[in-house]
């Protein structure tokens, strides 16, 4: 079976996650009146991904990206529970596992990323989960409801968010991190230390510089314990594996589209094929504010790329890149970070972590703001994000003085002013 359309243009989006679902809506908002088909391997329509780790233990229903009637009201065809297995670039057709062919004028790949697995004995036991889908979030929720003890392999943001949600429900939680600190690849050492203390005072066990060598199971095939490289055995009912993600770029690679650490795209989400775009976690993108290419696994990046792709499709101007940023909710801590941390910067603390309201400003030697990490500090985050956009130089002494407004913390020769 082949799906065709009039010559108004047919856009096929492979991937019904946050990026793909956002693109479909933005295309209609931008006035695109051609056919839009979104093909997703999951059975659920596009939904908000952050609650999977931030609020998985709540009793809320899935947070749909759009009301379900939005797609029919806007003539967007959702083809769920279908997997695209091959791209015929010459014929402008994608083929599904069910044997269907879907024609495209423009193809957008939004296949996201998959959780990296642990290559150790026992990784297939019942109760070993990652956290990329609603089904996996439900399995974790069921475990929390029954008071399961949870071992989290990997001290990244997802692992810490799950730990916070589980501890809030009274579960025993241990985090096992191979590096010498949590958030080792994404946060400053100062921020990592503060976050670690936040968790430990709330009952989360955190073990660093440890390696998990085996997951042991019970006779019924469920998890019983983790075994570390030094022989230590840690009992648990559930194991969450949060050791990173791998971009789902096989479809593009097999089709001969350029890939390196994900699908290679330019600053407007174009791939090496002029009729194919790529957006979201699957991409290795150019960003105006980052040297070289970078993978930005965040909702703001996915939304930005969806808007870029829509602009390319409808022929409008692609907006300048915004400052990279992301957020994390842990306990009652609202963490917001912006910029990409560069080695050699100086961390300047504004506020007191013991009050659970502070900001770390990372400054280059001349005072230019490089990045920032904040907790419950909305004014500092908003002002800092603007300073990052303008590469503003800040005064260290003014920054640490809480009596100085954020609009007045620039160096005298800096002309940038922000409103707070």
CSV table of C-alpha atoms in Angstrom, one decimal:
chain,number,residue,atom,x,y,z
A,1,UNK,CA,0.0,0.0,0.0
A,2,UNK,CA,1.3,3.5,-0.8
A,3,UNK,CA,0.0,6.7,0.6
A,4,UNK,CA,0.0,9.7,-1.8
A,5,UNK,CA,-1.3,13.3,-1.8
A,6,UNK,CA,-1.8,16.3,-4.0
A,7,UNK,CA,1.1,18.5,-4.9
A,8,UNK,CA,0.7,20.7,-1.9
A,9,UNK,CA,3.4,18.6,-0.3
A,10,UNK,CA,3.4,15.7,2.0
A,11,UNK,CA,5.4,15.8,5.2
A,12,UNK,CA,6.1,12.5,6.9
A,13,UNK,CA,7.5,12.6,10.5
A,14,UNK,CA,9.1,9.4,11.7
A,15,UNK,CA,8.8,9.5,15.5
A,16,UNK,CA,5.8,10.5,17.6
A,17,UNK,CA,7.7,11.8,20.6
A,18,UNK,CA,8.0,15.4,21.9
A,19,UNK,CA,10.0,16.6,18.8
A,20,UNK,CA,7.8,15.0,16.2
A,21,UNK,CA,4.5,15.9,17.9
A,22,UNK,CA,5.6,19.5,18.3
A,23,UNK,CA,6.6,19.8,14.6
A,24,UNK,CA,3.2,18.6,13.5
A,25,UNK,CA,1.5,21.3,15.5
A,26,UNK,CA,3.9,24.0,14.5
A,27,UNK,CA,3.5,23.2,10.8
A,28,UNK,CA,-0.3,23.9,11.1
A,29,UNK,CA,0.4,27.0,13.1
A,30,UNK,CA,2.7,28.2,10.4
A,31,UNK,CA,0.0,27.8,7.8
A,32,UNK,CA,1.2,24.6,6.1
A,33,UNK,CA,-1.8,23.1,4.3
A,34,UNK,CA,-0.3,20.0,2.9
A,35,UNK,CA,-0.6,16.5,4.3
A,36,UNK,CA,1.1,15.7,7.6
A,37,UNK,CA,1.6,12.1,8.7
A,38,UNK,CA,3.3,11.2,12.0
A,39,UNK,CA,4.4,7.6,12.3
A,40,UNK,CA,5.2,6.4,15.8
A,41,UNK,CA,6.4,3.0,17.1
A,42,UNK,CA,4.6,3.4,20.5
A,43,UNK,CA,0.9,2.9,20.9
A,44,UNK,CA,0.4,6.3,22.6
A,45,UNK,CA,0.0,9.7,21.0
A,46,UNK,CA,2.7,12.3,21.6
A,47,UNK,CA,3.1,13.0,25.4
A,48,UNK,CA,5.3,15.1,27.6
A,49,UNK,CA,8.5,13.2,28.4
A,50,UNK,CA,9.8,15.0,31.5
A,51,UNK,CA,7.1,13.7,33.9
A,52,UNK,CA,8.4,10.1,33.2
A,53,UNK,CA,11.3,10.8,35.6
A,54,UNK,CA,10.1,14.0,37.4
A,55,UNK,CA,6.6,12.9,38.4
A,56,UNK,CA,6.4,9.2,37.6
A,57,UNK,CA,5.3,8.3,41.1
A,58,UNK,CA,2.2,10.6,41.0
A,59,UNK,CA,-1.2,9.3,40.1
A,60,UNK,CA,-1.7,11.7,37.3
A,61,UNK,CA,-2.9,10.5,33.8
A,62,UNK,CA,-0.3,10.8,31.0
A,63,UNK,CA,0.2,14.4,30.0
A,64,UNK,CA,-0.6,14.5,26.3
A,65,UNK,CA,1.4,17.0,24.2
A,66,UNK,CA,-1.8,18.1,22.6
A,67,UNK,CA,-5.5,17.3,23.3
A,68,UNK,CA,-6.2,14.1,21.4
A,69,UNK,CA,-8.8,15.8,19.2
A,70,UNK,CA,-6.1,18.3,18.1
A,71,UNK,CA,-4.8,15.9,15.5
A,72,UNK,CA,-8.1,15.2,13.8
A,73,UNK,CA,-9.2,18.8,14.0
A,74,UNK,CA,-6.0,19.9,12.2
A,75,UNK,CA,-6.0,17.0,9.7
A,76,UNK,CA,-2.8,15.4,11.1
A,77,UNK,CA,-2.7,11.7,10.6
A,78,UNK,CA,-1.3,9.7,13.5
A,79,UNK,CA,-0.1,6.2,12.6
A,80,UNK,CA,0.8,4.7,15.9
A,81,UNK,CA,2.2,1.2,16.7
A,82,UNK,CA,4.0,1.3,13.3
A,83,UNK,CA,7.7,1.1,12.9
A,84,UNK,CA,9.5,2.5,9.9
A,85,UNK,CA,12.2,0.1,8.8
A,86,UNK,CA,13.7,1.6,5.6
A,87,UNK,CA,14.0,4.9,3.8
A,88,UNK,CA,14.0,4.8,0.0
A,89,UNK,CA,15.6,8.1,-0.7
A,90,UNK,CA,15.5,7.8,-4.5
A,91,UNK,CA,11.8,7.0,-4.5
A,92,UNK,CA,10.9,9.3,-1.6
A,93,UNK,CA,9.2,6.5,0.3
A,94,UNK,CA,9.5,5.1,3.8
A,95,UNK,CA,8.6,1.5,4.4
A,96,UNK,CA,7.0,0.2,7.6
A,97,UNK,CA,7.5,-3.2,9.2
A,98,UNK,CA,3.9,-4.0,8.1
A,99,UNK,CA,4.9,-3.6,4.5
A,100,UNK,CA,3.3,-0.2,3.8
A,101,UNK,CA,5.0,2.4,1.8
A,102,UNK,CA,4.4,6.1,2.6
A,103,UNK,CA,5.4,8.7,0.1
A,104,UNK,CA,7.0,11.9,1.2
A,105,UNK,CA,8.0,15.2,-0.3
A,106,UNK,CA,9.8,16.1,3.0
A,107,UNK,CA,10.8,13.5,5.5
A,108,UNK,CA,11.6,14.5,9.1
A,109,UNK,CA,13.4,11.9,11.3
A,110,UNK,CA,12.5,12.4,15.0
A,111,UNK,CA,13.3,8.9,16.4
A,112,UNK,CA,14.9,10.1,19.6
A,113,UNK,CA,17.3,8.0,21.6
A,114,UNK,CA,17.3,4.7,23.4
A,115,UNK,CA,18.5,4.0,26.9
A,116,UNK,CA,22.0,2.5,27.1
A,117,UNK,CA,21.9,-1.0,28.6
A,118,UNK,CA,24.2,-2.6,31.1
A,119,UNK,CA,26.3,-5.4,29.4
A,120,UNK,CA,26.3,-7.6,32.5
A,121,UNK,CA,24.7,-10.8,33.6
A,122,UNK,CA,21.1,-10.4,34.7
A,123,UNK,CA,20.3,-7.3,32.7
A,124,UNK,CA,17.2,-9.1,31.3
A,125,UNK,CA,15.7,-9.9,34.7
A,126,UNK,CA,12.2,-8.8,35.5
A,127,UNK,CA,12.4,-5.5,37.4
A,128,UNK,CA,15.4,-4.1,35.4
A,129,UNK,CA,14.0,-1.0,33.7
A,130,UNK,CA,15.1,2.1,31.9
A,131,UNK,CA,12.9,5.2,31.6
A,132,UNK,CA,12.0,6.2,28.1
A,133,UNK,CA,8.3,5.2,27.7
A,134,UNK,CA,5.0,5.4,29.6
A,135,UNK,CA,5.1,1.6,30.2
A,136,UNK,CA,8.5,1.8,31.9
A,137,UNK,CA,7.3,4.7,34.1
A,138,UNK,CA,4.2,2.7,35.1
A,139,UNK,CA,6.5,-0.2,36.1
A,140,UNK,CA,8.4,2.1,38.4
A,141,UNK,CA,5.3,3.6,39.7
A,142,UNK,CA,3.9,0.2,40.6
A,143,UNK,CA,7.1,-0.6,42.4
A,144,UNK,CA,6.9,2.6,44.4
A,145,UNK,CA,3.3,1.9,45.4
A,146,UNK,CA,4.3,-1.4,46.8
A,147,UNK,CA,7.3,0.1,48.7
A,148,UNK,CA,10.0,-1.5,46.6
A,149,UNK,CA,13.7,-0.8,47.3
A,150,UNK,CA,15.2,0.8,44.2
A,151,UNK,CA,18.8,0.7,43.0
A,152,UNK,CA,19.6,3.3,40.4
A,153,UNK,CA,22.7,2.7,38.2
A,154,UNK,CA,23.9,6.1,37.1
A,155,UNK,CA,23.9,9.4,38.8
A,156,UNK,CA,22.7,11.6,36.0
A,157,UNK,CA,19.6,13.9,36.2
A,158,UNK,CA,17.1,11.1,35.4
A,159,UNK,CA,18.5,8.9,38.1
A,160,UNK,CA,18.4,11.8,40.6
A,161,UNK,CA,14.9,12.8,39.7
A,162,UNK,CA,13.6,9.2,40.1
A,163,UNK,CA,15.5,9.0,43.4
A,164,UNK,CA,13.8,12.1,44.7
A,165,UNK,CA,10.3,11.0,43.6
A,166,UNK,CA,10.8,7.5,45.2
A,167,UNK,CA,12.2,8.9,48.4
A,168,UNK,CA,9.3,11.3,48.7
A,169,UNK,CA,7.1,8.2,48.7
A,170,UNK,CA,9.2,6.5,51.4
A,171,UNK,CA,11.1,4.0,49.3
A,172,UNK,CA,14.7,2.9,50.1
A,173,UNK,CA,16.9,4.2,47.3
A,174,UNK,CA,20.6,3.8,46.5
A,175,UNK,CA,22.4,5.5,43.6
A,176,UNK,CA,25.5,3.8,42.2
A,177,UNK,CA,27.8,6.0,40.1
A,178,UNK,CA,30.9,4.9,38.3
A,179,UNK,CA,32.5,8.3,38.3
A,180,UNK,CA,33.8,10.1,41.4
A,181,UNK,CA,30.6,12.3,41.7
A,182,UNK,CA,27.1,12.5,40.4
A,183,UNK,CA,26.3,14.6,37.4
A,184,UNK,CA,30.0,14.3,36.4
A,185,UNK,CA,29.4,14.8,32.7
A,186,UNK,CA,26.8,17.6,32.9
A,187,UNK,CA,27.4,19.8,35.9
A,188,UNK,CA,30.2,21.5,37.8
A,189,UNK,CA,31.8,19.9,40.7
A,190,UNK,CA,30.5,22.6,43.0
A,191,UNK,CA,26.9,21.9,41.9
A,192,UNK,CA,27.4,18.1,42.1
A,193,UNK,CA,28.5,18.4,45.7
A,194,UNK,CA,25.5,20.5,46.7
A,195,UNK,CA,23.0,18.2,45.0
A,196,UNK,CA,24.6,15.2,46.6
A,197,UNK,CA,24.2,16.8,50.0
A,198,UNK,CA,20.6,17.6,49.2
A,199,UNK,CA,19.9,13.9,48.5
A,200,UNK,CA,21.8,12.4,51.4
A,201,UNK,CA,20.1,14.6,53.9
A,202,UNK,CA,16.8,13.3,52.5
A,203,UNK,CA,17.8,9.6,52.9
A,204,UNK,CA,19.2,8.7,49.5
A,205,UNK,CA,22.3,6.5,49.6
A,206,UNK,CA,24.8,7.6,47.0
A,207,UNK,CA,27.9,5.4,46.3
A,208,UNK,CA,30.5,6.8,43.8
A,209,UNK,CA,33.4,5.2,42.1
A,210,UNK,CA,31.6,1.8,42.0
A,211,UNK,CA,31.0,-0.6,39.1
A,212,UNK,CA,28.1,-3.0,38.9
A,213,UNK,CA,29.2,-6.3,37.7
A,214,UNK,CA,26.1,-8.5,38.0
A,215,UNK,CA,22.4,-8.4,38.7
A,216,UNK,CA,21.2,-11.4,40.6
A,217,UNK,CA,17.7,-12.8,40.4
A,218,UNK,CA,15.3,-14.9,42.3
A,219,UNK,CA,14.0,-18.3,41.2
A,220,UNK,CA,10.9,-16.6,39.6
A,221,UNK,CA,13.2,-14.4,37.4
A,222,UNK,CA,12.8,-11.2,39.3
A,223,UNK,CA,15.6,-9.0,40.7
A,224,UNK,CA,17.1,-9.8,44.0
A,225,UNK,CA,20.3,-7.9,44.3
A,226,UNK,CA,23.2,-6.0,42.6
A,227,UNK,CA,26.8,-7.2,42.8
A,228,UNK,CA,29.6,-4.6,42.7
A,229,UNK,CA,33.0,-5.3,41.2
A,230,UNK,CA,34.5,-5.6,44.7
A,231,UNK,CA,32.0,-8.3,45.6
A,232,UNK,CA,29.6,-6.1,47.7
A,233,UNK,CA,26.0,-7.3,47.3
A,234,UNK,CA,23.1,-4.8,47.5
A,235,UNK,CA,19.6,-6.1,47.8
A,236,UNK,CA,16.9,-4.4,45.8
A,237,UNK,CA,13.5,-5.1,44.2
A,238,UNK,CA,13.9,-2.8,41.2
A,239,UNK,CA,16.9,-1.6,39.2
A,240,UNK,CA,16.7,1.6,37.1
A,241,UNK,CA,19.5,1.8,34.5
A,242,UNK,CA,20.3,5.4,33.8
A,243,UNK,CA,23.7,5.3,32.2
A,244,UNK,CA,23.1,7.4,29.1
A,245,UNK,CA,21.3,7.2,25.8
A,246,UNK,CA,22.1,6.1,22.3
A,247,UNK,CA,20.7,8.1,19.3
A,248,UNK,CA,18.3,6.0,17.2
A,249,UNK,CA,20.1,6.8,14.0
A,250,UNK,CA,20.1,3.4,12.3
A,251,UNK,CA,17.3,4.3,9.9
A,252,UNK,CA,19.4,7.2,8.7
A,253,UNK,CA,22.7,5.3,8.6
A,254,UNK,CA,21.2,2.5,6.6
A,255,UNK,CA,19.9,5.1,4.1
A,256,UNK,CA,23.3,6.7,3.7
A,257,UNK,CA,22.5,9.9,5.5
A,258,UNK,CA,25.5,11.4,7.3
A,259,UNK,CA,25.7,10.4,10.9
A,260,UNK,CA,28.2,10.9,13.7
A,261,UNK,CA,27.1,10.5,17.3
A,262,UNK,CA,23.6,10.9,15.9
A,263,UNK,CA,22.2,12.3,12.6
A,264,UNK,CA,24.4,15.1,11.5
A,265,UNK,CA,22.4,18.3,11.0
A,266,UNK,CA,23.1,22.0,10.3
A,267,UNK,CA,21.8,25.0,12.2
A,268,UNK,CA,18.4,24.6,10.6
A,269,UNK,CA,18.0,20.8,11.2
A,270,UNK,CA,18.8,19.9,7.6
A,271,UNK,CA,20.6,16.6,7.0
A,272,UNK,CA,22.9,15.6,4.2
A,273,UNK,CA,19.8,14.8,2.1
A,274,UNK,CA,18.0,18.0,0.9
A,275,UNK,CA,14.6,16.3,1.3
A,276,UNK,CA,15.3,15.0,4.8
A,277,UNK,CA,15.4,16.9,8.1
A,278,UNK,CA,16.1,15.5,11.6
A,279,UNK,CA,15.1,16.9,15.0
A,280,UNK,CA,15.4,16.1,18.7
A,281,UNK,CA,17.6,13.7,20.6
A,282,UNK,CA,18.6,11.7,17.5
A,283,UNK,CA,20.6,14.7,16.1
A,284,UNK,CA,24.2,15.8,16.3
A,285,UNK,CA,23.6,19.5,15.7
A,286,UNK,CA,25.3,22.8,15.0
A,287,UNK,CA,24.5,25.4,17.6
A,288,UNK,CA,25.4,29.1,17.3
A,289,UNK,CA,26.5,29.2,20.9
A,290,UNK,CA,28.5,26.0,21.0
A,291,UNK,CA,31.8,25.3,19.3
A,292,UNK,CA,31.5,22.3,16.9
A,293,UNK,CA,28.5,20.0,16.9
A,294,UNK,CA,26.7,18.9,20.0
A,295,UNK,CA,24.0,16.5,21.2
A,296,UNK,CA,21.5,18.4,23.3
A,297,UNK,CA,19.1,16.0,24.9
A,298,UNK,CA,16.6,18.4,26.3
A,299,UNK,CA,13.0,19.5,25.6
A,300,UNK,CA,13.9,23.1,24.8
A,301,UNK,CA,16.4,21.8,22.1
A,302,UNK,CA,13.8,19.5,20.6
A,303,UNK,CA,11.2,22.3,20.5
A,304,UNK,CA,13.7,24.7,18.9
A,305,UNK,CA,14.6,22.2,16.2
A,306,UNK,CA,10.9,21.5,15.5
A,307,UNK,CA,10.4,25.2,14.9
A,308,UNK,CA,13.5,25.2,12.7
A,309,UNK,CA,12.2,22.3,10.6
A,310,UNK,CA,8.8,23.9,10.2
A,311,UNK,CA,10.4,27.1,9.0
A,312,UNK,CA,12.5,25.2,6.4
A,313,UNK,CA,9.3,23.4,5.2
A,314,UNK,CA,7.1,26.5,4.9
A,315,UNK,CA,10.0,28.7,3.6
A,316,UNK,CA,10.1,31.2,6.4
A,317,UNK,CA,13.2,32.5,8.2
A,318,UNK,CA,14.9,30.2,10.7
A,319,UNK,CA,15.2,32.0,14.0
A,320,UNK,CA,18.6,32.5,15.8
A,321,UNK,CA,19.4,29.8,18.3
A,322,UNK,CA,18.5,30.4,21.9
A,323,UNK,CA,20.8,29.7,24.8
A,324,UNK,CA,20.8,26.0,25.6
A,325,UNK,CA,19.0,25.4,28.8
A,326,UNK,CA,17.2,22.6,30.7
A,327,UNK,CA,15.6,22.0,34.1
A,328,UNK,CA,15.3,19.3,36.7
A,329,UNK,CA,12.8,18.9,39.6
A,330,UNK,CA,14.1,17.1,42.6
A,331,UNK,CA,12.2,17.1,45.9
A,332,UNK,CA,11.0,20.7,46.3
A,333,UNK,CA,14.1,22.0,44.4
A,334,UNK,CA,13.5,23.7,41.0
A,335,UNK,CA,16.8,23.4,39.2
A,336,UNK,CA,17.4,25.4,36.0
A,337,UNK,CA,20.7,25.4,34.1
A,338,UNK,CA,21.8,27.4,31.0
A,339,UNK,CA,24.8,27.4,28.8
A,340,UNK,CA,27.4,24.6,28.3
A,341,UNK,CA,30.0,24.5,31.1
A,342,UNK,CA,33.5,25.2,29.8
A,343,UNK,CA,36.6,24.0,31.7
A,344,UNK,CA,38.7,26.7,33.2
A,345,UNK,CA,35.8,29.0,34.3
A,346,UNK,CA,35.4,30.4,37.8
A,347,UNK,CA,32.4,29.4,39.9
A,348,UNK,CA,30.8,32.4,41.7
A,349,UNK,CA,28.1,31.6,44.3
A,350,UNK,CA,25.2,33.9,44.8
A,351,UNK,CA,23.0,32.9,47.8
A,352,UNK,CA,23.4,30.2,50.3
A,353,UNK,CA,22.7,26.5,49.4
A,354,UNK,CA,21.5,25.8,53.0
A,355,UNK,CA,18.5,28.1,52.2
A,356,UNK,CA,17.8,26.0,49.1
A,357,UNK,CA,17.9,29.1,47.0
A,358,UNK,CA,21.1,30.0,45.2
A,359,UNK,CA,22.9,30.3,41.8
A,360,UNK,CA,26.3,29.4,40.6
A,361,UNK,CA,27.6,31.7,37.8
A,362,UNK,CA,30.5,30.3,35.8
A,363,UNK,CA,32.7,33.2,34.5
A,364,UNK,CA,35.5,33.3,32.0
A,365,UNK,CA,38.7,35.0,33.1
A,366,UNK,CA,37.5,38.4,31.8
A,367,UNK,CA,34.2,38.0,33.6
A,368,UNK,CA,32.1,36.9,30.6
A,369,UNK,CA,29.3,34.6,31.8
A,370,UNK,CA,29.9,31.1,30.4
A,371,UNK,CA,27.0,29.1,32.1
A,372,UNK,CA,24.9,29.1,35.2
A,373,UNK,CA,23.3,26.6,37.5
A,374,UNK,CA,20.4,27.6,39.8
A,375,UNK,CA,18.1,26.2,42.5
A,376,UNK,CA,14.8,27.9,43.3
A,377,UNK,CA,16.3,31.2,41.9
A,378,UNK,CA,14.0,32.3,39.1
A,379,UNK,CA,15.3,35.9,39.0
A,380,UNK,CA,18.9,34.8,38.7
A,381,UNK,CA,18.1,32.3,36.0
A,382,UNK,CA,16.1,34.7,33.8
A,383,UNK,CA,18.7,37.5,34.1
A,384,UNK,CA,21.6,35.1,33.7
A,385,UNK,CA,20.1,33.6,30.5
A,386,UNK,CA,19.9,37.1,29.0
A,387,UNK,CA,23.5,37.8,30.0
A,388,UNK,CA,24.5,34.6,28.4
A,389,UNK,CA,22.7,35.5,25.2
A,390,UNK,CA,24.6,38.8,25.1
A,391,UNK,CA,28.0,37.4,26.4
A,392,UNK,CA,27.9,40.0,29.1
A,393,UNK,CA,30.8,40.5,31.6
A,394,UNK,CA,29.7,40.3,35.2
A,395,UNK,CA,31.3,41.8,38.4
A,396,UNK,CA,32.2,39.0,40.9
A,397,UNK,CA,31.8,41.2,43.9
A,398,UNK,CA,28.4,42.5,42.9
A,399,UNK,CA,27.2,38.9,42.1
A,400,UNK,CA,27.9,37.7,45.6
A,401,UNK,CA,26.1,40.7,47.2
A,402,UNK,CA,22.4,39.8,47.5
A,403,UNK,CA,21.7,43.4,48.1
A,404,UNK,CA,22.7,44.2,44.5
A,405,UNK,CA,19.9,43.6,42.0
A,406,UNK,CA,20.6,41.2,39.1
A,407,UNK,CA,20.2,44.2,36.7
A,408,UNK,CA,23.2,45.9,38.4
A,409,UNK,CA,25.8,43.0,38.5
A,410,UNK,CA,27.5,43.8,35.2
A,411,UNK,CA,30.9,45.3,34.9
A,412,UNK,CA,30.9,49.1,34.5
A,413,UNK,CA,31.9,48.9,30.9
A,414,UNK,CA,29.2,46.4,30.0
A,415,UNK,CA,26.2,48.1,28.4
A,416,UNK,CA,23.8,45.1,28.8
A,417,UNK,CA,20.9,45.7,31.1
A,418,UNK,CA,18.2,43.3,32.0
A,419,UNK,CA,14.8,43.7,33.7
A,420,UNK,CA,14.0,41.5,36.7
